[in-house]
Amino acid sequence: MAKKIIIDTDPGIDDILALLLALSAKPEEVEVLLISLTFGNIEVQNCLRNVVSMFHILEREAQWRRENGRPEGFDAMRASRPIVAVGAEDPLEDQKMLADYFHGTDGLGGIHASHPHLTPNQEWAHLFDPIHDSHGIQSADADNCSGDHSFIPSKIPAHKEILRALRENEPDSITLVAVGPLTNLALAAAEDPETFLRVKEVVVMGGAVNEPGNVTPVGEFNAYADAFAAARVFALTSPNPNSTLPPSTISQLPPYPAKLSKQLTLRLFPLDITLRHNISRGQFRTAVAPLLEKGSPLAEWVNAFMGHTFRTLERLHPGHVGDDAQLSLHDPVCVWYALTAEDSRWAPAPNSPEDIRIETTGQWTRGMCVVDRRNRHRIEGEEETSSDHGLWLSARAGNRIYRMDQSPAESTFGQIIMDKLFG
């Protein structure tokens, strides 16, 4: 039976590669129910344009492959069109930070200006705007405006679409892959925590435990961009979620109910593992060069934003030059796990589940993954003591995070991505 997944994302270069990886799977492998969009790498409306552009390119690629006697590929997309929903524009609290310094202001290295023939016109924009819903129907299933697109546009907020999908499917049947800031997930969990806990597991790209951060010395971008949201989602892994909730001064999201039916299963893919999954410029060039010569729209589109990426890497990281320049495939690793979770070579850190908490209020440590490295005895009870501020030693409090540490494709993942996308 096909795995059902939701991808919460902020496309973004490696986000697009992650989406392409999911959509390139076979129908019996995966059904992408929903692509929910959040701010993050760029503003959320630019994320939407990039996703719509991706589907536009895949439609053109399918036609090109048919005309050239090639298998169309991207069978999962054709078998079941995913819903696309627009979500959070801002973090729950704190100042918004974007990663356009790396991804470009449009998220794909300026592709919409440099390659306008690869971007669809703006006629699609009204499909996501509730104001233009003349019949007052906002459900994605009821929208009749999607035409022949490869996706179903939604007019309701992404976090509500997440809850709708979880309600309409069997408990423990959906994996939620979150590869951007966790704002949409935090909003869904705050609105209806029991429905949110119908998810099989949440797979998160974020944080840094034993590696330095990539936006501050200790902060990884997704965790930093909405530390409050990350902390709230992580808290659902605790037997006492309110023991690790951050203080809330602006968003005023409520605490969780004292008793919930279960704890969230959360698998964390921090920089510690994602930095070990890369593709080199040489690998990429070898894969796409023959297809560029033959006129593949997908190869032209991906080559345009990947060219920008490798040039940016050269500018930001001395030594990353020429064909040896390496792009870390952070987000695709999480999708690859969702597709192949039954492979026994996936493994969490030996001491998982760990009490990993996200710092929200520190002047220099926002988004930091805080781990108790003290060798101390556990303490029974759920109240702070003079020897246990923050309930770090309590057996009945604290988070329970599965930090993923091993994969089946660390050294070959770049080639796997190229084979899946370009056959």
Short mmCIF file of C-alpha atoms in Angstrom, two decimals:
data_model
loop_
_atom_site.label_atom_id
_atom_site.label_comp_id
_atom_site.label_asym_id
_atom_site.label_seq_id
_atom_site.Cartn_x
_atom_site.Cartn_y
_atom_site.Cartn_z
CA MET A 1 0.00 0.00 0.00
CA ALA A 2 1.27 3.46 -0.88
CA LYS A 3 2.56 5.59 1.97
CA LYS A 4 0.53 8.75 2.52
CA ILE A 5 2.55 11.86 3.14
CA ILE A 6 2.11 15.59 3.65
CA ILE A 7 5.04 17.85 2.82
CA ASP A 8 5.21 21.15 4.69
CA THR A 9 7.78 23.28 2.91
CA ASP A 10 9.22 26.70 1.99
CA PRO A 11 10.58 26.22 -1.57
CA GLY A 12 13.59 27.01 -1.78
CA ILE A 13 16.15 25.11 -3.82
CA ASP A 14 16.58 21.90 -1.85
CA ASP A 15 12.85 21.99 -1.04
CA ILE A 16 12.07 21.80 -4.77
CA LEU A 17 14.46 18.85 -5.11
CA ALA A 18 12.64 17.19 -2.20
CA LEU A 19 9.25 17.74 -3.82
CA LEU A 20 10.50 16.41 -7.16
CA LEU A 21 11.86 13.34 -5.39
CA ALA A 22 8.47 12.62 -3.82
CA LEU A 23 6.50 13.22 -7.02
CA SER A 24 8.89 11.06 -9.06
CA ALA A 25 8.05 7.97 -7.00
CA LYS A 26 5.73 5.24 -8.20
CA PRO A 27 2.04 5.32 -7.19
CA GLU A 28 2.43 2.13 -5.18
CA GLU A 29 5.23 3.78 -3.19
CA VAL A 30 3.70 7.09 -2.14
CA GLU A 31 0.66 9.32 -2.32
CA VAL A 32 1.41 12.99 -1.72
CA LEU A 33 -1.83 14.21 -0.15
CA LEU A 34 -0.87 17.82 0.51
CA ILE A 35 1.90 20.34 -0.10
CA SER A 36 1.48 22.96 2.62
CA LEU A 37 3.49 26.16 2.24
CA THR A 38 5.09 28.37 4.85
CA PHE A 39 7.36 31.39 4.88
CA GLY A 40 11.00 30.50 5.45
CA ASN A 41 13.62 30.57 2.75
CA ILE A 42 11.51 33.29 1.11
CA GLU A 43 8.10 34.95 1.49
CA VAL A 44 5.24 32.47 1.27
CA GLN A 45 3.79 33.92 -1.95
CA ASN A 46 7.13 33.34 -3.67
CA CYS A 47 7.02 29.79 -2.33
CA LEU A 48 3.63 29.40 -4.00
CA ARG A 49 4.93 30.72 -7.32
CA ASN A 50 7.82 28.25 -7.19
CA VAL A 51 5.52 25.28 -6.55
CA VAL A 52 3.13 26.29 -9.33
CA SER A 53 6.14 26.74 -11.62
CA MET A 54 7.33 23.25 -10.69
CA PHE A 55 4.02 21.70 -11.73
CA HIS A 56 4.06 23.80 -14.92
CA ILE A 57 7.52 22.48 -15.78
CA LEU A 58 6.52 18.89 -15.01
CA GLU A 59 3.58 19.17 -17.41
CA ARG A 60 5.93 20.44 -20.12
CA GLU A 61 8.48 17.73 -19.27
CA ALA A 62 5.84 15.01 -19.62
CA GLN A 63 4.95 16.29 -23.09
CA TRP A 64 8.61 16.45 -24.09
CA ARG A 65 9.21 12.90 -22.88
CA ARG A 66 6.19 11.59 -24.77
CA GLU A 67 7.34 13.29 -27.96
CA ASN A 68 10.78 11.73 -27.56
CA GLY A 69 9.57 8.23 -26.76
CA ARG A 70 10.59 8.35 -23.12
CA PRO A 71 8.63 7.21 -20.07
CA GLU A 72 6.88 10.23 -18.57
CA GLY A 73 7.94 9.50 -15.00
CA PHE A 74 6.50 11.32 -11.97
CA ASP A 75 3.84 8.65 -11.75
CA ALA A 76 2.86 9.47 -8.17
CA MET A 77 1.81 12.96 -9.23
CA ARG A 78 -0.28 11.74 -12.13
CA ALA A 79 -1.94 8.98 -10.10
CA SER A 80 -3.13 11.35 -7.37
CA ARG A 81 -2.95 15.12 -7.66
CA PRO A 82 -1.74 16.71 -4.43
CA ILE A 83 -3.53 19.62 -2.80
CA VAL A 84 -1.46 22.82 -2.54
CA ALA A 85 -2.31 25.16 0.36
CA VAL A 86 -0.79 28.47 1.43
CA GLY A 87 0.09 28.82 5.10
CA ALA A 88 1.97 31.02 7.53
CA GLU A 89 3.36 34.35 6.36
CA ASP A 90 5.20 35.10 9.63
CA PRO A 91 6.63 33.29 12.65
CA LEU A 92 4.56 32.93 15.80
CA GLU A 93 6.85 35.35 17.62
CA ASP A 94 10.16 37.16 17.01
CA GLN A 95 11.38 39.00 13.95
CA LYS A 96 11.05 37.22 10.62
CA MET A 97 14.24 36.00 8.99
CA LEU A 98 14.46 34.74 5.41
CA ALA A 99 17.20 32.80 3.62
CA ASP A 100 17.03 34.74 0.36
CA TYR A 101 20.74 35.52 0.72
CA PHE A 102 21.30 31.90 -0.34
CA HIS A 103 18.20 30.98 -2.36
CA GLY A 104 17.74 34.34 -4.11
CA THR A 105 14.86 36.75 -3.55
CA ASP A 106 12.48 34.51 -5.50
CA GLY A 107 13.81 31.34 -3.86
CA LEU A 108 15.22 29.87 -7.06
CA GLY A 109 18.21 32.06 -7.79
CA GLY A 110 16.33 34.72 -9.76
CA ILE A 111 14.99 32.20 -12.26
CA HIS A 112 11.72 34.03 -12.83
CA ALA A 113 13.64 37.04 -14.15
CA SER A 114 16.48 35.21 -15.92
CA HIS A 115 14.29 32.48 -17.48
CA PRO A 116 10.79 34.00 -17.78
CA HIS A 117 9.78 31.44 -20.41
CA LEU A 118 9.93 28.78 -17.68
CA THR A 119 7.48 30.60 -15.38
CA PRO A 120 3.71 30.35 -15.91
CA ASN A 121 1.70 33.55 -16.14
CA GLN A 122 -0.12 34.83 -13.07
CA GLU A 123 -3.57 33.55 -14.08
CA TRP A 124 -3.26 30.78 -11.50
CA ALA A 125 -3.03 33.19 -8.54
CA HIS A 126 -6.82 33.57 -8.08
CA LEU A 127 -7.14 29.82 -7.55
CA PHE A 128 -5.77 30.26 -4.03
CA ASP A 129 -7.62 33.46 -3.14
CA PRO A 130 -10.82 33.00 -1.05
CA ILE A 131 -12.04 36.44 -2.17
CA HIS A 132 -12.47 35.09 -5.70
CA ASP A 133 -14.50 32.09 -4.54
CA SER A 134 -17.87 33.20 -5.89
CA HIS A 135 -19.74 30.20 -4.42
CA GLY A 136 -18.32 30.57 -0.94
CA ILE A 137 -16.78 27.09 -1.17
CA GLN A 138 -13.36 26.89 0.44
CA SER A 139 -12.67 23.17 0.66
CA ALA A 140 -9.93 21.94 -1.64
CA ASP A 141 -12.07 18.96 -2.63
CA ALA A 142 -14.91 21.25 -3.71
CA ASP A 143 -12.81 23.62 -5.78
CA ASN A 144 -13.74 23.32 -9.44
CA CYS A 145 -11.21 25.87 -10.67
CA SER A 146 -8.19 23.60 -10.94
CA GLY A 147 -8.70 22.79 -14.61
CA ASP A 148 -6.11 20.41 -16.00
CA HIS A 149 -3.41 21.31 -13.50
CA SER A 150 -1.36 18.59 -11.85
CA PHE A 151 -2.40 19.88 -8.43
CA ILE A 152 -5.56 20.90 -6.58
CA PRO A 153 -5.47 24.49 -5.27
CA SER A 154 -6.87 25.13 -1.80
CA LYS A 155 -8.46 28.34 -0.59
CA ILE A 156 -8.15 27.52 3.13
CA PRO A 157 -5.04 28.01 5.32
CA ALA A 158 -2.45 25.26 5.19
CA HIS A 159 -2.71 24.33 8.87
CA LYS A 160 -6.46 23.69 8.42
CA GLU A 161 -5.73 21.51 5.38
CA ILE A 162 -3.29 19.51 7.52
CA LEU A 163 -6.04 18.91 10.09
CA ARG A 164 -8.58 18.07 7.38
CA ALA A 165 -6.28 15.43 5.87
CA LEU A 166 -5.63 13.90 9.29
CA ARG A 167 -9.36 13.76 10.08
CA GLU A 168 -10.27 12.17 6.76
CA ASN A 169 -7.66 9.41 6.91
CA GLU A 170 -7.14 6.58 9.36
CA PRO A 171 -5.07 7.36 12.45
CA ASP A 172 -1.35 6.57 12.06
CA SER A 173 -1.61 6.44 8.27
CA ILE A 174 0.00 9.80 7.34
CA THR A 175 3.63 10.85 7.67
CA LEU A 176 4.10 14.62 7.87
CA VAL A 177 7.43 15.72 6.40
CA ALA A 178 8.32 19.24 7.59
CA VAL A 179 11.29 20.82 5.84
CA GLY A 180 10.73 24.48 6.70
CA PRO A 181 9.88 26.47 9.83
CA LEU A 182 7.27 24.58 11.88
CA THR A 183 4.70 27.38 12.04
CA ASN A 184 1.93 25.56 10.16
CA LEU A 185 2.39 22.49 12.36
CA ALA A 186 2.30 24.55 15.55
CA LEU A 187 -0.92 26.28 14.44
CA ALA A 188 -2.56 22.96 13.58
CA ALA A 189 -1.52 21.41 16.90
CA ALA A 190 -2.77 24.42 18.85
CA GLU A 191 -6.16 24.40 17.10
CA ASP A 192 -6.85 20.69 17.53
CA PRO A 193 -4.09 18.71 19.29
CA GLU A 194 -5.94 15.40 19.27
CA THR A 195 -6.51 15.53 15.52
CA PHE A 196 -2.87 16.51 15.01
CA LEU A 197 -1.82 13.45 17.01
CA ARG A 198 -3.55 11.20 14.46
CA VAL A 199 -0.34 11.58 12.42
CA LYS A 200 1.85 8.49 12.18
CA GLU A 201 5.02 10.50 12.67
CA VAL A 202 6.45 13.92 11.97
CA VAL A 203 9.76 14.02 10.10
CA VAL A 204 11.56 17.32 10.71
CA MET A 205 14.55 18.82 8.95
CA GLY A 206 15.93 21.20 11.53
CA GLY A 207 18.32 21.95 14.32
CA ALA A 208 21.95 21.16 15.00
CA VAL A 209 23.03 19.03 17.94
CA ASN A 210 26.75 18.28 17.62
CA GLU A 211 27.37 20.44 14.54
CA PRO A 212 27.58 24.26 14.42
CA GLY A 213 24.50 26.10 13.23
CA ASN A 214 24.24 27.58 9.75
CA VAL A 215 22.73 30.99 10.62
CA THR A 216 24.28 31.50 14.07
CA PRO A 217 26.99 29.54 15.88
CA VAL A 218 24.29 27.29 17.36
CA GLY A 219 21.16 27.96 15.28
CA GLU A 220 20.06 26.03 12.18
CA PHE A 221 17.81 28.06 9.89
CA ASN A 222 14.47 26.23 10.25
CA ALA A 223 14.70 26.07 14.04
CA TYR A 224 15.86 29.70 14.21
CA ALA A 225 13.20 31.04 11.82
CA ASP A 226 10.39 30.07 14.21
CA ALA A 227 11.89 28.78 17.43
CA PHE A 228 8.56 29.10 19.28
CA ALA A 229 6.80 26.90 16.73
CA ALA A 230 9.56 24.29 16.87
CA ALA A 231 9.46 24.26 20.67
CA ARG A 232 5.67 23.79 20.68
CA VAL A 233 5.79 20.89 18.21
CA PHE A 234 8.69 19.23 20.06
CA ALA A 235 6.70 19.54 23.31
CA LEU A 236 4.07 17.12 21.98
CA THR A 237 6.66 14.31 22.25
CA SER A 238 6.67 14.75 26.03
CA PRO A 239 4.52 12.74 28.47
CA ASN A 240 3.81 16.18 29.95
CA PRO A 241 3.82 18.60 26.98
CA ASN A 242 3.33 21.71 29.07
CA SER A 243 6.59 20.96 30.90
CA THR A 244 8.61 22.08 27.86
CA LEU A 245 6.31 24.69 26.28
CA PRO A 246 8.01 28.05 25.69
CA PRO A 247 6.66 31.22 27.31
CA SER A 248 4.26 33.00 24.96
CA THR A 249 3.93 36.77 25.02
CA ILE A 250 2.65 37.63 21.55
CA SER A 251 1.00 34.72 19.74
CA GLN A 252 -1.06 33.73 22.79
CA LEU A 253 -1.39 30.13 21.63
CA PRO A 254 -3.00 28.12 24.43
CA PRO A 255 -1.23 25.47 26.48
CA TYR A 256 -2.00 21.89 25.54
CA PRO A 257 -4.69 19.96 27.45
CA ALA A 258 -3.39 18.32 30.61
CA LYS A 259 -4.16 14.86 29.23
CA LEU A 260 -3.61 13.88 25.60
CA SER A 261 -4.31 10.47 24.09
CA LYS A 262 -0.72 9.83 22.98
CA GLN A 263 2.72 11.36 22.50
CA LEU A 264 3.88 12.59 19.12
CA THR A 265 6.51 10.52 17.32
CA LEU A 266 9.03 12.99 15.90
CA ARG A 267 12.09 12.02 13.89
CA LEU A 268 14.61 14.85 13.73
CA PHE A 269 17.05 15.22 10.84
CA PRO A 270 19.47 17.88 12.09
CA LEU A 271 22.50 19.23 10.26
CA ASP A 272 24.45 16.39 11.89
CA ILE A 273 23.03 13.93 9.35
CA THR A 274 21.91 16.12 6.45
CA LEU A 275 25.37 17.62 5.95
CA ARG A 276 26.58 14.12 5.08
CA HIS A 277 24.22 13.86 2.07
CA ASN A 278 25.53 15.92 -0.83
CA ILE A 279 25.64 16.33 -4.56
CA SER A 280 28.67 17.76 -6.34
CA ARG A 281 28.57 20.14 -9.25
CA GLY A 282 30.34 17.47 -11.30
CA GLN A 283 27.67 14.87 -10.51
CA PHE A 284 24.93 17.29 -11.40
CA ARG A 285 26.57 18.47 -14.62
CA THR A 286 27.14 14.89 -15.80
CA ALA A 287 23.48 14.02 -15.22
CA VAL A 288 21.87 17.04 -16.91
CA ALA A 289 24.24 17.90 -19.77
CA PRO A 290 22.88 15.27 -22.22
CA LEU A 291 19.29 16.24 -21.40
CA LEU A 292 19.99 19.94 -21.88
CA GLU A 293 21.26 19.17 -25.38
CA LYS A 294 18.06 17.27 -26.14
CA GLY A 295 15.78 20.05 -24.85
CA SER A 296 14.41 18.70 -21.57
CA PRO A 297 12.35 21.48 -19.87
CA LEU A 298 12.99 19.96 -16.45
CA ALA A 299 16.74 19.80 -17.02
CA GLU A 300 16.76 23.43 -18.19
CA TRP A 301 14.73 24.58 -15.17
CA VAL A 302 16.72 22.70 -12.53
CA ASN A 303 20.02 23.62 -14.19
CA ALA A 304 19.12 27.32 -13.99
CA PHE A 305 18.62 27.42 -10.22
CA MET A 306 21.34 24.88 -9.45
CA GLY A 307 23.82 26.99 -11.39
CA HIS A 308 23.00 29.89 -9.08
CA THR A 309 23.37 27.60 -6.06
CA PHE A 310 26.84 26.40 -6.93
CA ARG A 311 27.99 29.95 -7.64
CA THR A 312 26.63 31.02 -4.24
CA LEU A 313 28.46 28.15 -2.55
CA GLU A 314 31.70 29.29 -4.15
CA ARG A 315 31.13 32.81 -2.82
CA LEU A 316 30.15 31.78 0.71
CA HIS A 317 32.49 28.82 1.28
CA PRO A 318 36.14 29.11 0.24
CA GLY A 319 37.36 25.85 -1.25
CA HIS A 320 33.98 24.92 -2.76
CA VAL A 321 34.99 25.50 -6.37
CA GLY A 322 34.55 23.84 -9.72
CA ASP A 323 33.15 20.34 -10.03
CA ASP A 324 34.08 19.59 -6.42
CA ALA A 325 31.59 22.12 -4.99
CA GLN A 326 29.12 20.25 -2.79
CA LEU A 327 25.47 21.11 -2.11
CA SER A 328 24.00 19.53 1.02
CA LEU A 329 20.63 17.91 0.29
CA HIS A 330 19.01 18.70 3.63
CA ASP A 331 15.32 18.48 2.70
CA PRO A 332 15.48 15.59 0.20
CA VAL A 333 16.96 13.36 2.91
CA CYS A 334 13.73 13.70 4.91
CA VAL A 335 11.55 12.82 1.92
CA TRP A 336 13.83 9.88 1.14
CA TYR A 337 13.30 8.62 4.68
CA ALA A 338 9.52 8.93 4.30
CA LEU A 339 9.70 6.86 1.10
CA THR A 340 12.03 4.17 2.48
CA ALA A 341 11.44 4.16 6.26
CA GLU A 342 11.20 0.37 6.35
CA ASP A 343 14.88 0.07 5.33
CA SER A 344 16.70 -1.19 8.43
CA ARG A 345 19.75 0.93 7.60
CA TRP A 346 17.90 4.03 8.81
CA ALA A 347 18.78 4.41 12.47
CA PRO A 348 18.43 7.01 15.23
CA ALA A 349 21.26 7.99 17.55
CA PRO A 350 22.03 5.22 20.07
CA ASN A 351 20.58 7.16 23.01
CA SER A 352 17.30 8.06 21.26
CA PRO A 353 14.73 9.13 22.17
CA GLU A 354 16.49 12.20 23.58
CA ASP A 355 15.23 15.19 25.52
CA ILE A 356 16.02 17.83 22.91
CA ARG A 357 14.52 21.27 23.47
CA ILE A 358 14.58 24.41 21.32
CA GLU A 359 15.80 27.65 22.91
CA THR A 360 13.37 30.50 22.22
CA THR A 361 14.42 33.49 24.30
CA GLY A 362 18.22 33.52 24.46
CA GLN A 363 20.01 36.58 23.10
CA TRP A 364 22.60 34.51 21.22
CA THR A 365 21.03 31.06 21.29
CA ARG A 366 17.64 31.36 19.58
CA GLY A 367 16.88 28.11 17.76
CA MET A 368 19.57 26.16 19.59
CA CYS A 369 18.98 22.46 20.24
CA VAL A 370 19.58 22.14 23.98
CA VAL A 371 20.58 18.69 25.24
CA ASP A 372 21.34 17.76 28.84
CA ARG A 373 24.88 16.36 28.72
CA ARG A 374 25.17 15.93 32.50
CA ASN A 375 25.59 12.43 33.87
CA ARG A 376 22.88 12.65 36.54
CA HIS A 377 20.34 10.21 37.99
CA ARG A 378 16.73 10.52 36.89
CA ILE A 379 14.23 11.92 39.40
CA GLU A 380 10.63 10.80 39.87
CA GLY A 381 8.01 13.52 40.00
CA GLU A 382 6.71 16.38 37.89
CA GLU A 383 7.69 19.41 39.96
CA GLU A 384 10.89 21.44 39.79
CA THR A 385 13.37 21.01 42.62
CA SER A 386 16.47 22.94 43.60
CA SER A 387 18.55 20.28 41.84
CA ASP A 388 16.42 20.07 38.71
CA HIS A 389 15.41 23.42 37.27
CA GLY A 390 13.46 22.88 34.05
CA LEU A 391 12.57 19.25 34.82
CA TRP A 392 15.54 17.95 32.87
CA LEU A 393 15.95 14.94 35.14
CA SER A 394 12.27 14.09 35.59
CA ALA A 395 11.24 10.73 34.23
CA ARG A 396 7.75 12.16 33.62
CA ALA A 397 8.68 15.32 31.76
CA GLY A 398 10.94 16.46 28.94
CA ASN A 399 10.78 15.78 25.20
CA ARG A 400 11.30 12.43 23.49
CA ILE A 401 12.96 13.08 20.11
CA TYR A 402 14.30 10.41 17.75
CA ARG A 403 17.41 12.08 16.33
CA MET A 404 18.25 10.28 13.09
CA ASP A 405 21.93 9.44 12.68
CA GLN A 406 22.36 6.80 9.96
CA SER A 407 20.93 6.39 6.46
CA PRO A 408 21.15 3.76 3.72
CA ALA A 409 22.46 6.19 1.10
CA GLU A 410 24.92 8.61 2.65
CA SER A 411 27.65 8.31 0.00
CA THR A 412 25.36 7.78 -3.01
CA PHE A 413 22.43 10.06 -2.29
CA GLY A 414 23.32 12.67 -4.91
CA GLN A 415 23.25 10.05 -7.63
CA ILE A 416 19.95 8.63 -6.31
CA ILE A 417 18.37 12.09 -6.67
CA MET A 418 19.60 12.48 -10.24
CA ASP A 419 18.41 9.01 -11.23
CA LYS A 420 14.96 9.58 -9.74
CA LEU A 421 14.47 12.99 -11.36
CA PHE A 422 16.02 12.36 -14.76
CA GLY A 423 15.90 8.58 -15.14
#
